[in-house]
Amino acid sequence: MRAPLIALLLSTAPVAAVACPDWEAQPYDGDVSLKAGFAPDPHRVELLAGGANELGDCGFEAAGFVGTPPDFDLYWSGKSSRLRIGVISDADTVLLVNGPDGSWYYSDEDEGHNPIVVLNNPEEGLYDIWVGSYNANAYSDAVLLITER
């Protein structure tokens, strides 16, 4: 009885693993600890937007491609009524954020083709941030902005 089962297992073609955003990975472009009322505001980070992981293949109902590790990590503390995380780029970019409570936030456009995530009364903790593109492996210069304004 075991031989047919083993043959079936050995004959099954391997399924390719899908790489997806990994909030536990070390960020590509570093991290920062910011406290409510930080200066200078906005905090700016120059980075490269894009990636190879299609968000739709990773269970997100969202368009775009991001890398596996986050692009940047924000350690947030203090009380603020609003925190905005946005991207400025000449390319059409997407923004994916994983919050301290495990919630995911996504934006593909807000002001023109620049995405922004607005967090009202942001929770203290780690925010993992991915800046992606609409095409696989299409990378472009971008500026990540973190602001309370």
PDB file of C-alpha atoms in Angstrom:
ATOM      1  CA  MET A   1       0.000   0.000   0.000  1.00  0.00           C
ATOM      2  CA  ARG A   2       2.914   2.367   0.657  1.00  0.00           C
ATOM      3  CA  ALA A   3       4.493   2.003  -2.802  1.00  0.00           C
ATOM      4  CA  PRO A   4       1.611   3.701  -4.697  1.00  0.00           C
ATOM      5  CA  LEU A   5       1.522   6.525  -2.136  1.00  0.00           C
ATOM      6  CA  ILE A   6       5.286   7.077  -2.398  1.00  0.00           C
ATOM      7  CA  ALA A   7       5.100   6.966  -6.198  1.00  0.00           C
ATOM      8  CA  LEU A   8       2.298   9.523  -6.127  1.00  0.00           C
ATOM      9  CA  LEU A   9       4.284  11.820  -3.849  1.00  0.00           C
ATOM     10  CA  LEU A  10       7.422  11.498  -5.965  1.00  0.00           C
ATOM     11  CA  SER A  11       5.579  12.077  -9.228  1.00  0.00           C
ATOM     12  CA  THR A  12       3.870  15.249  -8.045  1.00  0.00           C
ATOM     13  CA  ALA A  13       5.557  18.245  -9.629  1.00  0.00           C
ATOM     14  CA  PRO A  14       6.952  20.706  -7.095  1.00  0.00           C
ATOM     15  CA  VAL A  15       5.040  23.929  -6.715  1.00  0.00           C
ATOM     16  CA  ALA A  16       7.106  27.079  -6.977  1.00  0.00           C
ATOM     17  CA  ALA A  17       7.140  29.076  -3.778  1.00  0.00           C
ATOM     18  CA  VAL A  18       5.760  32.582  -4.108  1.00  0.00           C
ATOM     19  CA  ALA A  19       7.881  35.280  -2.488  1.00  0.00           C
ATOM     20  CA  CYS A  20       5.820  37.862  -0.642  1.00  0.00           C
ATOM     21  CA  PRO A  21       6.387  40.875   1.596  1.00  0.00           C
ATOM     22  CA  ASP A  22       8.113  39.701   4.788  1.00  0.00           C
ATOM     23  CA  TRP A  23       7.623  42.128   7.671  1.00  0.00           C
ATOM     24  CA  GLU A  24      10.211  40.230   9.737  1.00  0.00           C
ATOM     25  CA  ALA A  25      13.039  40.824   7.239  1.00  0.00           C
ATOM     26  CA  GLN A  26      15.659  43.553   7.641  1.00  0.00           C
ATOM     27  CA  PRO A  27      14.684  46.653   5.626  1.00  0.00           C
ATOM     28  CA  TYR A  28      16.664  47.570   2.508  1.00  0.00           C
ATOM     29  CA  ASP A  29      17.067  51.242   3.333  1.00  0.00           C
ATOM     30  CA  GLY A  30      17.273  51.274   7.117  1.00  0.00           C
ATOM     31  CA  ASP A  31      14.993  52.498   9.837  1.00  0.00           C
ATOM     32  CA  VAL A  32      14.235  55.468  12.027  1.00  0.00           C
ATOM     33  CA  SER A  33      12.690  56.066  15.441  1.00  0.00           C
ATOM     34  CA  LEU A  34      10.359  59.065  15.417  1.00  0.00           C
ATOM     35  CA  LYS A  35       8.341  60.505  18.286  1.00  0.00           C
ATOM     36  CA  ALA A  36       5.235  62.674  17.996  1.00  0.00           C
ATOM     37  CA  GLY A  37       6.292  66.270  17.401  1.00  0.00           C
ATOM     38  CA  PHE A  38       9.517  65.220  15.608  1.00  0.00           C
ATOM     39  CA  ALA A  39      11.611  67.711  13.677  1.00  0.00           C
ATOM     40  CA  PRO A  40      12.406  68.260  10.944  1.00  0.00           C
ATOM     41  CA  ASP A  41       8.997  67.349   9.598  1.00  0.00           C
ATOM     42  CA  PRO A  42       8.755  65.713   7.097  1.00  0.00           C
ATOM     43  CA  HIS A  43      11.314  62.959   7.557  1.00  0.00           C
ATOM     44  CA  ARG A  44      12.677  62.112   4.076  1.00  0.00           C
ATOM     45  CA  VAL A  45      14.243  58.876   2.819  1.00  0.00           C
ATOM     46  CA  GLU A  46      15.577  58.449  -0.720  1.00  0.00           C
ATOM     47  CA  LEU A  47      15.085  54.911  -2.010  1.00  0.00           C
ATOM     48  CA  LEU A  48      14.461  52.752  -5.036  1.00  0.00           C
ATOM     49  CA  ALA A  49      10.792  51.841  -5.616  1.00  0.00           C
ATOM     50  CA  GLY A  50       9.876  48.468  -7.077  1.00  0.00           C
ATOM     51  CA  GLY A  51      10.208  44.746  -6.622  1.00  0.00           C
ATOM     52  CA  ALA A  52       9.504  41.317  -8.020  1.00  0.00           C
ATOM     53  CA  ASN A  53       6.630  40.183  -5.768  1.00  0.00           C
ATOM     54  CA  GLU A  54       3.168  40.673  -7.256  1.00  0.00           C
ATOM     55  CA  LEU A  55       0.852  41.746  -4.442  1.00  0.00           C
ATOM     56  CA  GLY A  56      -2.119  39.884  -5.963  1.00  0.00           C
ATOM     57  CA  ASP A  57      -0.160  36.614  -5.757  1.00  0.00           C
ATOM     58  CA  CYS A  58       0.441  37.255  -2.051  1.00  0.00           C
ATOM     59  CA  GLY A  59      -3.204  37.466  -1.044  1.00  0.00           C
ATOM     60  CA  PHE A  60      -3.585  41.227  -1.314  1.00  0.00           C
ATOM     61  CA  GLU A  61      -6.444  42.710  -3.305  1.00  0.00           C
ATOM     62  CA  ALA A  62      -4.013  45.261  -4.650  1.00  0.00           C
ATOM     63  CA  ALA A  63      -1.971  45.979  -7.746  1.00  0.00           C
ATOM     64  CA  GLY A  64       1.773  46.381  -7.888  1.00  0.00           C
ATOM     65  CA  PHE A  65       5.115  44.772  -7.195  1.00  0.00           C
ATOM     66  CA  VAL A  66       7.259  45.104  -4.063  1.00  0.00           C
ATOM     67  CA  GLY A  67      10.411  43.529  -2.684  1.00  0.00           C
ATOM     68  CA  THR A  68      10.415  40.808  -0.049  1.00  0.00           C
ATOM     69  CA  PRO A  69      12.028  42.799   2.796  1.00  0.00           C
ATOM     70  CA  PRO A  70      10.488  46.160   3.648  1.00  0.00           C
ATOM     71  CA  ASP A  71      12.131  49.179   2.095  1.00  0.00           C
ATOM     72  CA  PHE A  72      12.085  51.037   5.401  1.00  0.00           C
ATOM     73  CA  ASP A  73      11.051  50.556   9.043  1.00  0.00           C
ATOM     74  CA  LEU A  74       9.485  53.286  11.156  1.00  0.00           C
ATOM     75  CA  TYR A  75       9.493  52.908  14.940  1.00  0.00           C
ATOM     76  CA  TRP A  76       6.768  55.308  16.090  1.00  0.00           C
ATOM     77  CA  SER A  77       6.144  56.566  19.618  1.00  0.00           C
ATOM     78  CA  GLY A  78       4.029  59.228  21.281  1.00  0.00           C
ATOM     79  CA  LYS A  79       0.532  60.560  20.734  1.00  0.00           C
ATOM     80  CA  SER A  80      -0.411  62.290  17.501  1.00  0.00           C
ATOM     81  CA  SER A  81      -3.727  62.908  15.810  1.00  0.00           C
ATOM     82  CA  ARG A  82      -2.323  62.025  12.381  1.00  0.00           C
ATOM     83  CA  LEU A  83       0.668  60.418  10.724  1.00  0.00           C
ATOM     84  CA  ARG A  84       1.042  60.405   6.939  1.00  0.00           C
ATOM     85  CA  ILE A  85       3.365  58.091   5.038  1.00  0.00           C
ATOM     86  CA  GLY A  86       3.713  58.994   1.389  1.00  0.00           C
ATOM     87  CA  VAL A  87       5.864  58.668  -1.694  1.00  0.00           C
ATOM     88  CA  ILE A  88       7.025  61.191  -4.269  1.00  0.00           C
ATOM     89  CA  SER A  89       8.316  59.819  -7.576  1.00  0.00           C
ATOM     90  CA  ASP A  90       8.189  60.542 -11.291  1.00  0.00           C
ATOM     91  CA  ALA A  91       7.095  56.911 -11.724  1.00  0.00           C
ATOM     92  CA  ASP A  92       3.691  55.463 -10.838  1.00  0.00           C
ATOM     93  CA  THR A  93       4.288  53.870  -7.439  1.00  0.00           C
ATOM     94  CA  VAL A  94       2.364  51.904  -4.815  1.00  0.00           C
ATOM     95  CA  LEU A  95       2.709  51.985  -1.039  1.00  0.00           C
ATOM     96  CA  LEU A  96       2.229  49.078   1.361  1.00  0.00           C
ATOM     97  CA  VAL A  97       2.467  49.469   5.148  1.00  0.00           C
ATOM     98  CA  ASN A  98       2.224  46.848   7.879  1.00  0.00           C
ATOM     99  CA  GLY A  99       1.227  48.383  11.226  1.00  0.00           C
ATOM    100  CA  PRO A 100       2.138  47.395  14.792  1.00  0.00           C
ATOM    101  CA  ASP A 101      -1.126  45.468  15.209  1.00  0.00           C
ATOM    102  CA  GLY A 102      -0.550  43.480  11.994  1.00  0.00           C
ATOM    103  CA  SER A 103      -2.978  45.557   9.902  1.00  0.00           C
ATOM    104  CA  TRP A 104      -2.045  46.187   6.268  1.00  0.00           C
ATOM    105  CA  TYR A 105      -2.517  49.567   4.560  1.00  0.00           C
ATOM    106  CA  TYR A 106      -2.241  50.101   0.811  1.00  0.00           C
ATOM    107  CA  SER A 107      -2.356  53.084  -1.498  1.00  0.00           C
ATOM    108  CA  ASP A 108      -1.782  53.346  -5.207  1.00  0.00           C
ATOM    109  CA  GLU A 109      -2.644  57.005  -5.725  1.00  0.00           C
ATOM    110  CA  ASP A 110      -3.684  60.054  -3.853  1.00  0.00           C
ATOM    111  CA  GLU A 111      -2.082  63.267  -4.967  1.00  0.00           C
ATOM    112  CA  GLY A 112      -1.507  62.670  -8.692  1.00  0.00           C
ATOM    113  CA  HIS A 113       0.336  59.373  -9.006  1.00  0.00           C
ATOM    114  CA  ASN A 114       1.940  59.579  -5.559  1.00  0.00           C
ATOM    115  CA  PRO A 115       0.471  57.173  -2.973  1.00  0.00           C
ATOM    116  CA  ILE A 116      -0.172  58.128   0.643  1.00  0.00           C
ATOM    117  CA  VAL A 117      -1.377  56.280   3.737  1.00  0.00           C
ATOM    118  CA  VAL A 118      -2.997  58.421   6.433  1.00  0.00           C
ATOM    119  CA  LEU A 119      -3.056  56.992   9.947  1.00  0.00           C
ATOM    120  CA  ASN A 120      -5.372  58.764  12.386  1.00  0.00           C
ATOM    121  CA  ASN A 121      -4.224  58.458  16.014  1.00  0.00           C
ATOM    122  CA  PRO A 122      -1.358  56.134  15.010  1.00  0.00           C
ATOM    123  CA  GLU A 123      -0.546  53.285  17.334  1.00  0.00           C
ATOM    124  CA  GLU A 124       2.938  53.183  18.840  1.00  0.00           C
ATOM    125  CA  GLY A 125       5.261  50.533  17.449  1.00  0.00           C
ATOM    126  CA  LEU A 126       6.836  49.278  14.247  1.00  0.00           C
ATOM    127  CA  TYR A 127       5.554  50.238  10.794  1.00  0.00           C
ATOM    128  CA  ASP A 128       7.116  48.232   7.939  1.00  0.00           C
ATOM    129  CA  ILE A 129       6.993  50.151   4.658  1.00  0.00           C
ATOM    130  CA  TRP A 130       7.257  48.915   1.051  1.00  0.00           C
ATOM    131  CA  VAL A 131       7.407  51.269  -1.937  1.00  0.00           C
ATOM    132  CA  GLY A 132       6.561  49.380  -5.106  1.00  0.00           C
ATOM    133  CA  SER A 133       5.859  49.826  -8.798  1.00  0.00           C
ATOM    134  CA  TYR A 134       3.192  48.680 -11.238  1.00  0.00           C
ATOM    135  CA  ASN A 135       5.577  46.507 -13.250  1.00  0.00           C
ATOM    136  CA  ALA A 136       7.723  43.589 -12.075  1.00  0.00           C
ATOM    137  CA  ASN A 137      11.370  44.499 -11.622  1.00  0.00           C
ATOM    138  CA  ALA A 138      10.737  48.081 -12.765  1.00  0.00           C
ATOM    139  CA  TYR A 139      12.729  50.217 -10.356  1.00  0.00           C
ATOM    140  CA  SER A 140      12.633  53.990 -10.040  1.00  0.00           C
ATOM    141  CA  ASP A 141      13.945  56.676  -7.737  1.00  0.00           C
ATOM    142  CA  ALA A 142      11.511  57.730  -5.036  1.00  0.00           C
ATOM    143  CA  VAL A 143      11.366  59.734  -1.831  1.00  0.00           C
ATOM    144  CA  LEU A 144       9.519  58.337   1.175  1.00  0.00           C
ATOM    145  CA  LEU A 145       7.979  61.076   3.322  1.00  0.00           C
ATOM    146  CA  ILE A 146       6.816  60.643   6.899  1.00  0.00           C
ATOM    147  CA  THR A 147       4.926  63.619   8.320  1.00  0.00           C
ATOM    148  CA  GLU A 148       2.441  64.683  10.954  1.00  0.00           C
ATOM    149  CA  ARG A 149       1.201  67.530   8.703  1.00  0.00           C
TER     150      ARG A 149
END
